[in-house]
Amino acid sequence: MKKTIYSPFFIILFLWLLCRPLPLKSQVIPAPEDILGFKIGADYHLINYTQAIDYLKKIASVSDRIKLMEMGKTTLGLPMYYAVISSAENLAKMDDYREIIKKLSLAKELSPEEAEKLSQQGKAIVYIDGGLHATECAPAQHLVQLAYDLVSAKDEKNLKILNEVICLLVFANPDGMNMVADWYQKNLGTPYEVSPLPFLYHYYAGHDNNRDSYISNLKETQNINRLVNQEWYPVILYNHHQTAPFPARIWIPPNSEPTNPNVHPLIVRWQNLIGSAMGAAFDAEGKEGAISRIVFDTWYPGYVTQVVDSHNIISILTETALYRYATPRFYTVQDFPPEYQDLTMAAFYPNPWKGGWWRLKDAVDYCLTASKAVLEVAAKYRKELLFNKYKMASDIMTRFQKEPPYAWIIPQNQIDPGSLAILLNRMILLGIEVYEAQEELSCDGISYPRGTLIIPMTQPFALFIKNMFEEQHYPDLRKYPDLWQGLVSSRKFEGAPIEAYDMMGWTLPYQFNVKVQAAYTPLSVRMTPIKKVILPAGKIEGSGAAAFLLDHHQNASFIAINRILKQKGKIAWAKKSFKSEGKNYPEGTIIASSISRNFMDNLAHQLNLNIQSCSSKPKVEVLEIKAPRVGIYQSWVAVEDEGWTRFILDEHEFNYKVLHDADIRAGNLAAEYDSIILPDHYSTDLIINGYPKGTMPPNYVGGLTINGVNNLKEFVRQGGTLIFMNTTCNLATGEFKPPVRNILEKARKDEFNCVGSILQAEFDLSHPIAYGLESQQPIVFADSCAFDIFPSFDQKATPRIIAKYAGDNLLLSGYIYGEKLIQNKAAIVEVPLGKGRLILLGFPVQYRAQPRGTFKLLFNSIYYGTVK
Ligand SMILES: [Zn+2]
């Protein structure tokens, strides 16, 4: 019998085989079609968010070029994943590269030589997203293909990208991506295959999720802003969209005018350079129809792109051509607008599209070409782009050492400290440094106590804070025709002024009605940075529990009212100013009773409210407020304003029911509701008629109808309160025939023009709807209303003016043309009708959930509906 002898060599080999780590990831990368069963962009096929993430997880399990990370949850509770893609070597040192780019972006205590060295060592972080606007399907679909192309790449061009760049791929609206894919799937092959969604593709914001960036009301915006401004500091942020100006196949930078002045000029130069690189890539690949310099300007900073510009991140917006979902469409030149039919070559449209089929696959391919062009630029200019981060930050900090504003000082006596805390904490989320003075200070002749909050401008993202806090002076583009007119522009500039793509003025301290003071002389004060603005703890002052007094000026008081009413406590509003236990209280003071001191004590703590307790009920005439039964109308022609209204109602803990057309057509509304809100809508005609038959699945066609309008009239006659928001007031003046007319309803653009600005309004503080406001206050005006009131013999039916536009100094920020038309005109009106009333809120008091200073006009209107 042969004895087996194991040599030491074999024993060691055997042990090594046992103990060695598992083999490196196999690197056999399944293509999307291997998993999904169809190619990305295939006709009639959309993948949803869940499928996209499942696929990315699969390739992450076999490749060391991709990591999947979570940035937080969506509004509807999904985990929000993003993919980090680079070479395996770079990903192994990912945290080191994050640290390098952070140092360069913040540029603190860093010499140019050190910055130069870090730029050599660092990698270019590039953020690319898709799907923010969920019905613009191609961008989110293309992310999956882009991930595969990069992770599986073997060619020199892509390997260079992987070596030089760390790429972040972000699904910007996961809830919406699921909603749209489900809706399309449901209707595929039916006559409604390309019908629009009958609800918002973001639960609260719909399309306005790209108007939220500077204020971060939405969870998704908060997640993205944290990722960009606190974690990754990318050199380029590329935000994909899909609504090219027809017949162009993609819109790429350079942008249109006007240009927001609060950006470093290098941002604009690099946007132009990257746009040109994209254009060259399209023409090299024979992809026609890339256009620039029209439609999309950079004025308004509600967009993702314009927020990052003032954070020294080069933003790139593109708009690929859209048809609907994954259904293809054929176009001929005869479908084009006349000026495009002769296919004229132009500097910013050198390769006109000639028509033909347009499929989701084409749009996905255009997105891929564009994304890869951006990545190539980033790879090629990695070092320059990294050094520019440092350069821009240092330039900006040097600038504000020499010129005002040197800082923004936040005085301590604010009318609504809770709103101020929200504003400043959102700025901190966006990477802004807020400090607390450690000693008394004096600036421009004003003294401020120790503890005053200060935002110095010697910080890297100072231009963002300037953009948010200063007043906007929108340029009248007719003055600069040569500066902005491109050859391909079809905009006429004679006559009417040129509107911005979105708002012209947004100054946040005005919207929040908080006071901030620019420092015009340099500050010299000891101060320490704070991570979060925390309000002083609230408390109950005084003894007794017969009544508790709350301040009507504070938005948190409305949460308190709702909680007290839920607890079966009683709420009343003082109709006059009064004295209680030696102190003066203004009209509107909120008086709570039949509620335990313990409950109120908890409320004071939770909501940071100072509450006064009284041993006896104050002797003052009051309005008794009951728990309101609220309905909000939700049209199947979905509008953002309805979503934002729900957002602030949820935030302030109102109970409400959503009413659809059928509910209102069914009538008997007074039995169930005290107040019904009719949000701002695209047109009163769409409210009444809705989608025509045959354009939508049968459940979603038709609007309120005249029958529904009559039921609303009956609701008011029986004592209901109907609240009309902004232009929906035209439904009131048109259908309810009050002695009120909106003088702007038919105004021509060359007579009056104010698409979105901050104006000064005056309020009648003796009216319950204006309780808690100041006699003069800034408001948002967005294509809004101004009312003429007709004389009436019926005193009981005479409208009452609650707010009017200021006579002098009407424009606070932005632009207005033809202001004489609305000076001193009514802005909010109560119209008695039967036992109830119409409330015409002629300007958007809750516009995109931003103007916290005027939210209470809606809240007061709702409660007022319980006063019969
Ligand atoms: Zn879009």
PDB file of N, CA and C in Angstrom, residues 158-222:
ATOM      1  N   ASN A 158     -14.015  55.359 -22.106  1.00  0.00           N
ATOM      2  CA  ASN A 158     -14.750  55.155 -20.855  1.00  0.00           C
ATOM      3  C   ASN A 158     -13.822  54.824 -19.690  1.00  0.00           C
ATOM      4  N   LEU A 159     -12.706  54.133 -19.997  1.00  0.00           N
ATOM      5  CA  LEU A 159     -11.764  53.823 -18.909  1.00  0.00           C
ATOM      6  C   LEU A 159     -11.145  55.113 -18.372  1.00  0.00           C
ATOM      7  N   LYS A 160     -10.913  56.059 -19.273  1.00  0.00           N
ATOM      8  CA  LYS A 160     -10.381  57.358 -18.825  1.00  0.00           C
ATOM      9  C   LYS A 160     -11.405  58.042 -17.913  1.00  0.00           C
ATOM     10  N   ILE A 161     -12.671  57.996 -18.325  1.00  0.00           N
ATOM     11  CA  ILE A 161     -13.725  58.577 -17.472  1.00  0.00           C
ATOM     12  C   ILE A 161     -13.701  57.920 -16.099  1.00  0.00           C
ATOM     13  N   LEU A 162     -13.651  56.594 -16.090  1.00  0.00           N
ATOM     14  CA  LEU A 162     -13.682  55.879 -14.804  1.00  0.00           C
ATOM     15  C   LEU A 162     -12.466  56.226 -13.939  1.00  0.00           C
ATOM     16  N   ASN A 163     -11.349  56.492 -14.592  1.00  0.00           N
ATOM     17  CA  ASN A 163     -10.144  56.830 -13.825  1.00  0.00           C
ATOM     18  C   ASN A 163     -10.173  58.243 -13.262  1.00  0.00           C
ATOM     19  N   GLU A 164     -10.759  59.156 -14.015  1.00  0.00           N
ATOM     20  CA  GLU A 164     -10.668  60.578 -13.629  1.00  0.00           C
ATOM     21  C   GLU A 164     -11.897  61.082 -12.874  1.00  0.00           C
ATOM     22  N   VAL A 165     -13.007  60.386 -13.055  1.00  0.00           N
ATOM     23  CA  VAL A 165     -14.283  60.923 -12.567  1.00  0.00           C
ATOM     24  C   VAL A 165     -14.932  59.955 -11.586  1.00  0.00           C
ATOM     25  N   ILE A 166     -15.573  60.509 -10.555  1.00  0.00           N
ATOM     26  CA  ILE A 166     -16.487  59.714  -9.727  1.00  0.00           C
ATOM     27  C   ILE A 166     -17.881  60.234 -10.053  1.00  0.00           C
ATOM     28  N   CYS A 167     -18.688  59.332 -10.565  1.00  0.00           N
ATOM     29  CA  CYS A 167     -19.968  59.728 -11.131  1.00  0.00           C
ATOM     30  C   CYS A 167     -21.093  59.336 -10.161  1.00  0.00           C
ATOM     31  N   LEU A 168     -21.967  60.301  -9.852  1.00  0.00           N
ATOM     32  CA  LEU A 168     -23.122  60.003  -8.987  1.00  0.00           C
ATOM     33  C   LEU A 168     -24.368  59.975  -9.862  1.00  0.00           C
ATOM     34  N   LEU A 169     -25.066  58.855  -9.899  1.00  0.00           N
ATOM     35  CA  LEU A 169     -26.295  58.767 -10.685  1.00  0.00           C
ATOM     36  C   LEU A 169     -27.492  58.784  -9.736  1.00  0.00           C
ATOM     37  N   VAL A 170     -28.371  59.764  -9.944  1.00  0.00           N
ATOM     38  CA  VAL A 170     -29.436  60.021  -8.968  1.00  0.00           C
ATOM     39  C   VAL A 170     -30.810  59.938  -9.634  1.00  0.00           C
ATOM     40  N   PHE A 171     -31.694  59.132  -9.066  1.00  0.00           N
ATOM     41  CA  PHE A 171     -33.105  59.134  -9.476  1.00  0.00           C
ATOM     42  C   PHE A 171     -33.795  60.191  -8.618  1.00  0.00           C
ATOM     43  N   ALA A 172     -34.150  61.314  -9.254  1.00  0.00           N
ATOM     44  CA  ALA A 172     -34.526  62.499  -8.472  1.00  0.00           C
ATOM     45  C   ALA A 172     -35.950  62.437  -7.922  1.00  0.00           C
ATOM     46  N   ASN A 173     -36.795  61.566  -8.469  1.00  0.00           N
ATOM     47  CA  ASN A 173     -38.186  61.494  -7.988  1.00  0.00           C
ATOM     48  C   ASN A 173     -38.683  60.047  -8.075  1.00  0.00           C
ATOM     49  N   PRO A 174     -38.212  59.185  -7.173  1.00  0.00           N
ATOM     50  CA  PRO A 174     -38.570  57.761  -7.249  1.00  0.00           C
ATOM     51  C   PRO A 174     -40.082  57.509  -7.182  1.00  0.00           C
ATOM     52  N   ASP A 175     -40.797  58.218  -6.317  1.00  0.00           N
ATOM     53  CA  ASP A 175     -42.257  58.001  -6.234  1.00  0.00           C
ATOM     54  C   ASP A 175     -42.899  58.242  -7.601  1.00  0.00           C
ATOM     55  N   GLY A 176     -42.484  59.330  -8.238  1.00  0.00           N
ATOM     56  CA  GLY A 176     -43.054  59.704  -9.536  1.00  0.00           C
ATOM     57  C   GLY A 176     -42.719  58.692 -10.616  1.00  0.00           C
ATOM     58  N   MET A 177     -41.502  58.139 -10.564  1.00  0.00           N
ATOM     59  CA  MET A 177     -41.091  57.160 -11.574  1.00  0.00           C
ATOM     60  C   MET A 177     -41.994  55.928 -11.494  1.00  0.00           C
ATOM     61  N   ASN A 178     -42.341  55.529 -10.277  1.00  0.00           N
ATOM     62  CA  ASN A 178     -43.268  54.400 -10.112  1.00  0.00           C
ATOM     63  C   ASN A 178     -44.679  54.752 -10.585  1.00  0.00           C
ATOM     64  N   MET A 179     -45.141  55.959 -10.208  1.00  0.00           N
ATOM     65  CA  MET A 179     -46.504  56.366 -10.594  1.00  0.00           C
ATOM     66  C   MET A 179     -46.674  56.365 -12.105  1.00  0.00           C
ATOM     67  N   VAL A 180     -45.689  56.936 -12.807  1.00  0.00           N
ATOM     68  CA  VAL A 180     -45.817  57.083 -14.264  1.00  0.00           C
ATOM     69  C   VAL A 180     -45.755  55.722 -14.953  1.00  0.00           C
ATOM     70  N   ALA A 181     -44.830  54.872 -14.516  1.00  0.00           N
ATOM     71  CA  ALA A 181     -44.731  53.543 -15.141  1.00  0.00           C
ATOM     72  C   ALA A 181     -46.028  52.758 -14.910  1.00  0.00           C
ATOM     73  N   ASP A 182     -46.596  52.862 -13.717  1.00  0.00           N
ATOM     74  CA  ASP A 182     -47.848  52.140 -13.418  1.00  0.00           C
ATOM     75  C   ASP A 182     -48.994  52.649 -14.289  1.00  0.00           C
ATOM     76  N   TRP A 183     -49.086  53.980 -14.379  1.00  0.00           N
ATOM     77  CA  TRP A 183     -50.172  54.596 -15.168  1.00  0.00           C
ATOM     78  C   TRP A 183     -50.070  54.176 -16.635  1.00  0.00           C
ATOM     79  N   TYR A 184     -48.843  54.203 -17.183  1.00  0.00           N
ATOM     80  CA  TYR A 184     -48.630  53.853 -18.585  1.00  0.00           C
ATOM     81  C   TYR A 184     -48.970  52.384 -18.805  1.00  0.00           C
ATOM     82  N   GLN A 185     -48.493  51.539 -17.896  1.00  0.00           N
ATOM     83  CA  GLN A 185     -48.739  50.104 -17.989  1.00  0.00           C
ATOM     84  C   GLN A 185     -50.242  49.809 -18.020  1.00  0.00           C
ATOM     85  N   LYS A 186     -50.974  50.525 -17.164  1.00  0.00           N
ATOM     86  CA  LYS A 186     -52.421  50.312 -17.036  1.00  0.00           C
ATOM     87  C   LYS A 186     -53.151  50.658 -18.336  1.00  0.00           C
ATOM     88  N   ASN A 187     -52.689  51.699 -19.032  1.00  0.00           N
ATOM     89  CA  ASN A 187     -53.402  52.193 -20.212  1.00  0.00           C
ATOM     90  C   ASN A 187     -52.844  51.705 -21.536  1.00  0.00           C
ATOM     91  N   LEU A 188     -51.721  50.980 -21.456  1.00  0.00           N
ATOM     92  CA  LEU A 188     -51.051  50.528 -22.676  1.00  0.00           C
ATOM     93  C   LEU A 188     -52.007  49.695 -23.526  1.00  0.00           C
ATOM     94  N   GLY A 189     -52.066  50.022 -24.828  1.00  0.00           N
ATOM     95  CA  GLY A 189     -52.927  49.258 -25.728  1.00  0.00           C
ATOM     96  C   GLY A 189     -54.383  49.687 -25.685  1.00  0.00           C
ATOM     97  N   THR A 190     -54.727  50.643 -24.834  1.00  0.00           N
ATOM     98  CA  THR A 190     -56.096  51.174 -24.797  1.00  0.00           C
ATOM     99  C   THR A 190     -56.092  52.522 -25.524  1.00  0.00           C
ATOM    100  N   PRO A 191     -57.270  53.111 -25.739  1.00  0.00           N
ATOM    101  CA  PRO A 191     -57.281  54.448 -26.383  1.00  0.00           C
ATOM    102  C   PRO A 191     -56.607  55.507 -25.514  1.00  0.00           C
ATOM    103  N   TYR A 192     -56.266  55.161 -24.268  1.00  0.00           N
ATOM    104  CA  TYR A 192     -55.723  56.172 -23.339  1.00  0.00           C
ATOM    105  C   TYR A 192     -54.233  55.992 -23.098  1.00  0.00           C
ATOM    106  N   GLU A 193     -53.572  55.323 -24.041  1.00  0.00           N
ATOM    107  CA  GLU A 193     -52.161  54.997 -23.880  1.00  0.00           C
ATOM    108  C   GLU A 193     -51.289  56.223 -23.598  1.00  0.00           C
ATOM    109  N   VAL A 194     -51.622  57.354 -24.250  1.00  0.00           N
ATOM    110  CA  VAL A 194     -50.766  58.534 -24.060  1.00  0.00           C
ATOM    111  C   VAL A 194     -51.486  59.626 -23.251  1.00  0.00           C
ATOM    112  N   SER A 195     -52.530  59.245 -22.532  1.00  0.00           N
ATOM    113  CA  SER A 195     -53.265  60.230 -21.719  1.00  0.00           C
ATOM    114  C   SER A 195     -52.392  60.742 -20.586  1.00  0.00           C
ATOM    115  N   PRO A 196     -52.610  62.008 -20.216  1.00  0.00           N
ATOM    116  CA  PRO A 196     -51.831  62.554 -19.096  1.00  0.00           C
ATOM    117  C   PRO A 196     -52.243  61.936 -17.768  1.00  0.00           C
ATOM    118  N   LEU A 197     -51.377  62.070 -16.786  1.00  0.00           N
ATOM    119  CA  LEU A 197     -51.709  61.582 -15.443  1.00  0.00           C
ATOM    120  C   LEU A 197     -52.817  62.455 -14.840  1.00  0.00           C
ATOM    121  N   PRO A 198     -53.809  61.842 -14.185  1.00  0.00           N
ATOM    122  CA  PRO A 198     -54.851  62.668 -13.560  1.00  0.00           C
ATOM    123  C   PRO A 198     -54.490  63.090 -12.132  1.00  0.00           C
ATOM    124  N   PHE A 199     -53.252  62.892 -11.742  1.00  0.00           N
ATOM    125  CA  PHE A 199     -52.795  63.316 -10.408  1.00  0.00           C
ATOM    126  C   PHE A 199     -51.358  63.802 -10.539  1.00  0.00           C
ATOM    127  N   LEU A 200     -50.864  64.450  -9.490  1.00  0.00           N
ATOM    128  CA  LEU A 200     -49.511  65.007  -9.516  1.00  0.00           C
ATOM    129  C   LEU A 200     -48.478  63.887  -9.420  1.00  0.00           C
ATOM    130  N   TYR A 201     -47.394  63.995 -10.175  1.00  0.00           N
ATOM    131  CA  TYR A 201     -46.375  62.929 -10.115  1.00  0.00           C
ATOM    132  C   TYR A 201     -45.371  63.141  -8.986  1.00  0.00           C
ATOM    133  N   HIS A 202     -45.564  64.171  -8.216  1.00  0.00           N
ATOM    134  CA  HIS A 202     -44.987  64.205  -6.870  1.00  0.00           C
ATOM    135  C   HIS A 202     -46.150  64.485  -5.940  1.00  0.00           C
ATOM    136  N   TYR A 203     -46.281  63.732  -4.860  1.00  0.00           N
ATOM    137  CA  TYR A 203     -47.471  63.766  -4.010  1.00  0.00           C
ATOM    138  C   TYR A 203     -47.917  65.188  -3.675  1.00  0.00           C
ATOM    139  N   TYR A 204     -46.963  66.083  -3.418  1.00  0.00           N
ATOM    140  CA  TYR A 204     -47.326  67.458  -3.081  1.00  0.00           C
ATOM    141  C   TYR A 204     -47.044  68.465  -4.198  1.00  0.00           C
ATOM    142  N   ALA A 205     -46.014  68.208  -4.997  1.00  0.00           N
ATOM    143  CA  ALA A 205     -45.488  69.306  -5.813  1.00  0.00           C
ATOM    144  C   ALA A 205     -45.667  69.132  -7.311  1.00  0.00           C
ATOM    145  N   GLY A 206     -45.868  67.897  -7.782  1.00  0.00           N
ATOM    146  CA  GLY A 206     -45.909  67.690  -9.234  1.00  0.00           C
ATOM    147  C   GLY A 206     -44.682  68.328  -9.871  1.00  0.00           C
ATOM    148  N   HIS A 207     -44.935  69.055 -10.949  1.00  0.00           N
ATOM    149  CA  HIS A 207     -43.869  69.696 -11.729  1.00  0.00           C
ATOM    150  C   HIS A 207     -43.082  70.720 -10.899  1.00  0.00           C
ATOM    151  N   ASP A 208     -43.708  71.255  -9.881  1.00  0.00           N
ATOM    152  CA  ASP A 208     -43.046  72.271  -9.040  1.00  0.00           C
ATOM    153  C   ASP A 208     -41.934  71.684  -8.171  1.00  0.00           C
ATOM    154  N   ASN A 209     -41.675  70.370  -8.274  1.00  0.00           N
ATOM    155  CA  ASN A 209     -40.520  69.862  -7.516  1.00  0.00           C
ATOM    156  C   ASN A 209     -39.230  70.493  -8.034  1.00  0.00           C
ATOM    157  N   ASN A 210     -39.295  71.088  -9.220  1.00  0.00           N
ATOM    158  CA  ASN A 210     -38.128  71.871  -9.688  1.00  0.00           C
ATOM    159  C   ASN A 210     -38.340  73.364  -9.473  1.00  0.00           C
ATOM    160  N   ARG A 211     -39.122  73.716  -8.455  1.00  0.00           N
ATOM    161  CA  ARG A 211     -39.219  75.118  -8.023  1.00  0.00           C
ATOM    162  C   ARG A 211     -38.932  75.189  -6.525  1.00  0.00           C
ATOM    163  N   ASP A 212     -38.483  74.071  -5.979  1.00  0.00           N
ATOM    164  CA  ASP A 212     -38.372  73.911  -4.525  1.00  0.00           C
ATOM    165  C   ASP A 212     -36.933  73.980  -4.032  1.00  0.00           C
ATOM    166  N   SER A 213     -35.982  74.060  -4.973  1.00  0.00           N
ATOM    167  CA  SER A 213     -34.592  73.807  -4.585  1.00  0.00           C
ATOM    168  C   SER A 213     -34.050  74.794  -3.560  1.00  0.00           C
ATOM    169  N   TYR A 214     -34.367  76.086  -3.708  1.00  0.00           N
ATOM    170  CA  TYR A 214     -33.760  77.048  -2.778  1.00  0.00           C
ATOM    171  C   TYR A 214     -34.401  76.999  -1.397  1.00  0.00           C
ATOM    172  N   ILE A 215     -35.584  76.374  -1.286  1.00  0.00           N
ATOM    173  CA  ILE A 215     -36.258  76.399   0.014  1.00  0.00           C
ATOM    174  C   ILE A 215     -36.397  75.004   0.633  1.00  0.00           C
ATOM    175  N   SER A 216     -36.283  73.964  -0.189  1.00  0.00           N
ATOM    176  CA  SER A 216     -36.220  72.584   0.318  1.00  0.00           C
ATOM    177  C   SER A 216     -37.398  72.200   1.203  1.00  0.00           C
ATOM    178  N   ASN A 217     -38.602  72.446   0.735  1.00  0.00           N
ATOM    179  CA  ASN A 217     -39.773  71.974   1.482  1.00  0.00           C
ATOM    180  C   ASN A 217     -39.936  70.458   1.380  1.00  0.00           C
ATOM    181  N   LEU A 218     -39.542  69.894   0.236  1.00  0.00           N
ATOM    182  CA  LEU A 218     -39.814  68.473  -0.023  1.00  0.00           C
ATOM    183  C   LEU A 218     -38.671  67.603   0.479  1.00  0.00           C
ATOM    184  N   LYS A 219     -39.023  66.406   0.911  1.00  0.00           N
ATOM    185  CA  LYS A 219     -37.998  65.455   1.400  1.00  0.00           C
ATOM    186  C   LYS A 219     -36.938  65.193   0.333  1.00  0.00           C
ATOM    187  N   GLU A 220     -37.399  65.012  -0.918  1.00  0.00           N
ATOM    188  CA  GLU A 220     -36.465  64.697  -2.005  1.00  0.00           C
ATOM    189  C   GLU A 220     -35.475  65.844  -2.199  1.00  0.00           C
ATOM    190  N   THR A 221     -35.987  67.088  -2.152  1.00  0.00           N
ATOM    191  CA  THR A 221     -35.096  68.246  -2.313  1.00  0.00           C
ATOM    192  C   THR A 221     -34.095  68.294  -1.172  1.00  0.00           C
ATOM    193  N   GLN A 222     -34.572  68.028   0.034  1.00  0.00           N
ATOM    194  CA  GLN A 222     -33.672  68.041   1.193  1.00  0.00           C
ATOM    195  C   GLN A 222     -32.565  67.001   1.015  1.00  0.00           C
TER     196      GLN A 222
END
